[in-house]
Amino acid sequence: MNIKNTFFILVFIPILLYGDIIISPDSLPSTAKEFLRNNFQAQISLVQRDKNSYEVYLSDGTELEFDIDGSWKEIESKILPINVDILPSNLAAIIKNEFPNVPLKEIDKKINYYKIKLVNGFELVIDFNGTILYKGIDD
């Protein structure tokens, strides 16, 4: 094996297997493209794909992570608030009732609950049935 082949194996194979690769927004799964089209007005600035997920960066500073099948996992916005109606209607209604007129800044969708950060510094953990598991100040 020559030096060029060894270099390729040591440098590029790990990047291909484990590293983020920049891809075209058109390469996103249709589920992710539809979710973005229905919920965000900003343009897609960058899409990265790794072994298990896609990371999407929008022109308004919003960052999203999708599973490899296109289901969203995380949404974070450092500038604009996240619309609470992205959540299932039963959960959106609970949050609107508990925190009227308080925008969301981050949502992490887990296996059976959501971890939600609000712009006022509160953090909620709420299960898919609408039971608030935790409500407190974000550390």
PDB file of C-alpha atoms in Angstrom:
ATOM      1  CA  MET A   1       0.000   0.000   0.000  1.00  0.00           C
ATOM      2  CA  ASN A   2       1.467   3.341  -0.981  1.00  0.00           C
ATOM      3  CA  ILE A   3       1.432   6.594   1.023  1.00  0.00           C
ATOM      4  CA  LYS A   4      -1.408   8.113  -1.012  1.00  0.00           C
ATOM      5  CA  ASN A   5      -3.735   5.176  -0.283  1.00  0.00           C
ATOM      6  CA  THR A   6      -2.797   5.165   3.386  1.00  0.00           C
ATOM      7  CA  PHE A   7      -3.502   8.904   3.630  1.00  0.00           C
ATOM      8  CA  PHE A   8      -6.901   8.427   1.971  1.00  0.00           C
ATOM      9  CA  ILE A   9      -7.851   5.621   4.340  1.00  0.00           C
ATOM     10  CA  LEU A  10      -6.720   7.481   7.458  1.00  0.00           C
ATOM     11  CA  VAL A  11      -8.261  10.852   6.575  1.00  0.00           C
ATOM     12  CA  PHE A  12     -11.246  10.496   4.273  1.00  0.00           C
ATOM     13  CA  ILE A  13     -12.858   7.224   5.339  1.00  0.00           C
ATOM     14  CA  PRO A  14     -13.522   8.439   8.932  1.00  0.00           C
ATOM     15  CA  ILE A  15     -14.963  11.693   7.566  1.00  0.00           C
ATOM     16  CA  LEU A  16     -17.305   9.785   5.289  1.00  0.00           C
ATOM     17  CA  LEU A  17     -18.382   7.424   8.054  1.00  0.00           C
ATOM     18  CA  TYR A  18     -18.695   9.808  10.982  1.00  0.00           C
ATOM     19  CA  GLY A  19     -18.292  13.414   9.886  1.00  0.00           C
ATOM     20  CA  ASP A  20     -20.778  15.987   8.738  1.00  0.00           C
ATOM     21  CA  ILE A  21     -21.150  16.344   5.002  1.00  0.00           C
ATOM     22  CA  ILE A  22     -22.680  19.455   3.445  1.00  0.00           C
ATOM     23  CA  ILE A  23     -25.524  18.501   1.134  1.00  0.00           C
ATOM     24  CA  SER A  24     -28.089  20.275  -1.021  1.00  0.00           C
ATOM     25  CA  PRO A  25     -31.418  21.181   0.642  1.00  0.00           C
ATOM     26  CA  ASP A  26     -33.047  19.161  -2.151  1.00  0.00           C
ATOM     27  CA  SER A  27     -31.403  16.055  -0.662  1.00  0.00           C
ATOM     28  CA  LEU A  28     -33.416  16.317   2.568  1.00  0.00           C
ATOM     29  CA  PRO A  29     -36.140  13.689   3.067  1.00  0.00           C
ATOM     30  CA  SER A  30     -39.545  14.844   1.830  1.00  0.00           C
ATOM     31  CA  THR A  31     -40.913  14.856   5.412  1.00  0.00           C
ATOM     32  CA  ALA A  32     -38.270  17.389   6.470  1.00  0.00           C
ATOM     33  CA  LYS A  33     -38.777  19.549   3.383  1.00  0.00           C
ATOM     34  CA  GLU A  34     -42.542  19.623   3.967  1.00  0.00           C
ATOM     35  CA  PHE A  35     -42.090  20.493   7.669  1.00  0.00           C
ATOM     36  CA  LEU A  36     -39.764  23.367   6.772  1.00  0.00           C
ATOM     37  CA  ARG A  37     -42.057  24.622   4.014  1.00  0.00           C
ATOM     38  CA  ASN A  38     -45.130  24.555   6.304  1.00  0.00           C
ATOM     39  CA  ASN A  39     -43.543  26.111   9.396  1.00  0.00           C
ATOM     40  CA  PHE A  40     -40.735  28.470   8.394  1.00  0.00           C
ATOM     41  CA  GLN A  41     -40.461  31.362   5.971  1.00  0.00           C
ATOM     42  CA  ALA A  42     -36.671  31.731   6.068  1.00  0.00           C
ATOM     43  CA  GLN A  43     -34.476  30.254   3.384  1.00  0.00           C
ATOM     44  CA  ILE A  44     -32.253  27.260   4.042  1.00  0.00           C
ATOM     45  CA  SER A  45     -28.666  28.465   4.393  1.00  0.00           C
ATOM     46  CA  LEU A  46     -26.907  25.163   5.010  1.00  0.00           C
ATOM     47  CA  VAL A  47     -27.693  21.468   5.385  1.00  0.00           C
ATOM     48  CA  GLN A  48     -25.280  19.005   6.966  1.00  0.00           C
ATOM     49  CA  ARG A  49     -25.759  15.284   7.073  1.00  0.00           C
ATOM     50  CA  ASP A  50     -24.015  12.845   9.348  1.00  0.00           C
ATOM     51  CA  LYS A  51     -24.534   9.142   9.917  1.00  0.00           C
ATOM     52  CA  ASN A  52     -27.818   9.501  11.842  1.00  0.00           C
ATOM     53  CA  SER A  53     -29.275  12.956  11.213  1.00  0.00           C
ATOM     54  CA  TYR A  54     -29.552  16.165   9.261  1.00  0.00           C
ATOM     55  CA  GLU A  55     -28.778  19.615  10.642  1.00  0.00           C
ATOM     56  CA  VAL A  56     -30.487  22.501   8.890  1.00  0.00           C
ATOM     57  CA  TYR A  57     -29.518  26.146   9.334  1.00  0.00           C
ATOM     58  CA  LEU A  58     -31.987  28.803   8.208  1.00  0.00           C
ATOM     59  CA  SER A  59     -31.198  32.363   7.144  1.00  0.00           C
ATOM     60  CA  ASP A  60     -33.028  33.782  10.201  1.00  0.00           C
ATOM     61  CA  GLY A  61     -30.697  31.994  12.649  1.00  0.00           C
ATOM     62  CA  THR A  62     -32.986  29.033  13.327  1.00  0.00           C
ATOM     63  CA  GLU A  63     -31.279  25.644  13.633  1.00  0.00           C
ATOM     64  CA  LEU A  64     -33.110  22.343  13.262  1.00  0.00           C
ATOM     65  CA  GLU A  65     -32.121  18.723  13.572  1.00  0.00           C
ATOM     66  CA  PHE A  66     -33.957  15.929  11.780  1.00  0.00           C
ATOM     67  CA  ASP A  67     -33.716  12.149  12.103  1.00  0.00           C
ATOM     68  CA  ILE A  68     -32.428  10.316   9.079  1.00  0.00           C
ATOM     69  CA  ASP A  69     -36.084   9.648   8.089  1.00  0.00           C
ATOM     70  CA  GLY A  70     -36.910  13.387   8.136  1.00  0.00           C
ATOM     71  CA  SER A  71     -38.752  13.679  11.480  1.00  0.00           C
ATOM     72  CA  TRP A  72     -37.683  16.754  13.423  1.00  0.00           C
ATOM     73  CA  LYS A  73     -35.823  16.257  16.712  1.00  0.00           C
ATOM     74  CA  GLU A  74     -34.706  19.732  17.758  1.00  0.00           C
ATOM     75  CA  ILE A  75     -35.489  23.325  16.920  1.00  0.00           C
ATOM     76  CA  GLU A  76     -33.536  26.269  18.278  1.00  0.00           C
ATOM     77  CA  SER A  77     -33.928  29.927  17.411  1.00  0.00           C
ATOM     78  CA  LYS A  78     -31.584  32.526  18.774  1.00  0.00           C
ATOM     79  CA  ILE A  79     -33.352  35.464  17.111  1.00  0.00           C
ATOM     80  CA  LEU A  80     -36.990  34.829  16.212  1.00  0.00           C
ATOM     81  CA  PRO A  81     -39.476  33.004  18.455  1.00  0.00           C
ATOM     82  CA  ILE A  82     -40.603  29.509  17.531  1.00  0.00           C
ATOM     83  CA  ASN A  83     -44.312  29.200  16.855  1.00  0.00           C
ATOM     84  CA  VAL A  84     -45.911  27.100  19.616  1.00  0.00           C
ATOM     85  CA  ASP A  85     -48.262  25.625  17.010  1.00  0.00           C
ATOM     86  CA  ILE A  86     -45.383  23.481  15.724  1.00  0.00           C
ATOM     87  CA  LEU A  87     -46.214  21.243  18.683  1.00  0.00           C
ATOM     88  CA  PRO A  88     -49.238  18.924  18.706  1.00  0.00           C
ATOM     89  CA  SER A  89     -52.404  20.946  19.396  1.00  0.00           C
ATOM     90  CA  ASN A  90     -52.999  19.499  22.884  1.00  0.00           C
ATOM     91  CA  LEU A  91     -49.512  20.550  23.995  1.00  0.00           C
ATOM     92  CA  ALA A  92     -49.667  23.943  22.299  1.00  0.00           C
ATOM     93  CA  ALA A  93     -52.927  24.688  24.145  1.00  0.00           C
ATOM     94  CA  ILE A  94     -51.389  23.789  27.512  1.00  0.00           C
ATOM     95  CA  ILE A  95     -48.353  25.986  26.909  1.00  0.00           C
ATOM     96  CA  LYS A  96     -50.516  28.895  25.710  1.00  0.00           C
ATOM     97  CA  ASN A  97     -52.602  28.542  28.883  1.00  0.00           C
ATOM     98  CA  GLU A  98     -49.614  28.224  31.270  1.00  0.00           C
ATOM     99  CA  PHE A  99     -47.469  30.881  29.574  1.00  0.00           C
ATOM    100  CA  PRO A 100     -49.696  33.216  27.527  1.00  0.00           C
ATOM    101  CA  ASN A 101     -47.787  35.347  25.021  1.00  0.00           C
ATOM    102  CA  VAL A 102     -44.392  33.846  25.950  1.00  0.00           C
ATOM    103  CA  PRO A 103     -42.557  32.673  22.835  1.00  0.00           C
ATOM    104  CA  LEU A 104     -40.507  29.500  22.605  1.00  0.00           C
ATOM    105  CA  LYS A 105     -36.782  29.566  21.894  1.00  0.00           C
ATOM    106  CA  GLU A 106     -35.927  25.857  21.853  1.00  0.00           C
ATOM    107  CA  ILE A 107     -37.735  22.518  21.539  1.00  0.00           C
ATOM    108  CA  ASP A 108     -36.133  19.093  21.922  1.00  0.00           C
ATOM    109  CA  LYS A 109     -38.369  16.165  21.019  1.00  0.00           C
ATOM    110  CA  LYS A 110     -37.389  13.061  22.966  1.00  0.00           C
ATOM    111  CA  ILE A 111     -38.790   9.507  22.901  1.00  0.00           C
ATOM    112  CA  ASN A 112     -41.879  10.292  25.019  1.00  0.00           C
ATOM    113  CA  TYR A 113     -41.625  13.957  26.004  1.00  0.00           C
ATOM    114  CA  TYR A 114     -40.660  17.441  24.872  1.00  0.00           C
ATOM    115  CA  LYS A 115     -38.112  19.659  26.576  1.00  0.00           C
ATOM    116  CA  ILE A 116     -39.094  23.256  25.851  1.00  0.00           C
ATOM    117  CA  LYS A 117     -37.236  26.470  26.649  1.00  0.00           C
ATOM    118  CA  LEU A 118     -39.122  29.751  26.664  1.00  0.00           C
ATOM    119  CA  VAL A 119     -37.668  33.215  26.073  1.00  0.00           C
ATOM    120  CA  ASN A 120     -38.537  34.244  29.642  1.00  0.00           C
ATOM    121  CA  GLY A 121     -36.021  31.725  31.044  1.00  0.00           C
ATOM    122  CA  PHE A 122     -38.487  28.979  31.947  1.00  0.00           C
ATOM    123  CA  GLU A 123     -38.008  25.384  30.924  1.00  0.00           C
ATOM    124  CA  LEU A 124     -40.780  22.826  30.606  1.00  0.00           C
ATOM    125  CA  VAL A 125     -40.695  19.090  30.263  1.00  0.00           C
ATOM    126  CA  ILE A 126     -44.044  17.866  29.028  1.00  0.00           C
ATOM    127  CA  ASP A 127     -44.985  14.357  27.952  1.00  0.00           C
ATOM    128  CA  PHE A 128     -46.912  13.547  24.792  1.00  0.00           C
ATOM    129  CA  ASN A 129     -50.180  13.333  26.775  1.00  0.00           C
ATOM    130  CA  GLY A 130     -49.779  16.877  28.093  1.00  0.00           C
ATOM    131  CA  THR A 131     -48.614  16.127  31.632  1.00  0.00           C
ATOM    132  CA  ILE A 132     -46.098  18.725  32.770  1.00  0.00           C
ATOM    133  CA  LEU A 133     -43.231  16.737  34.264  1.00  0.00           C
ATOM    134  CA  TYR A 134     -41.067  19.717  35.125  1.00  0.00           C
ATOM    135  CA  LYS A 135     -41.489  23.481  35.146  1.00  0.00           C
ATOM    136  CA  GLY A 136     -38.699  25.728  36.348  1.00  0.00           C
ATOM    137  CA  ILE A 137     -36.021  28.253  35.537  1.00  0.00           C
ATOM    138  CA  ASP A 138     -33.550  27.167  32.849  1.00  0.00           C
ATOM    139  CA  ASP A 139     -30.024  26.831  34.213  1.00  0.00           C
TER     140      ASP A 139
END
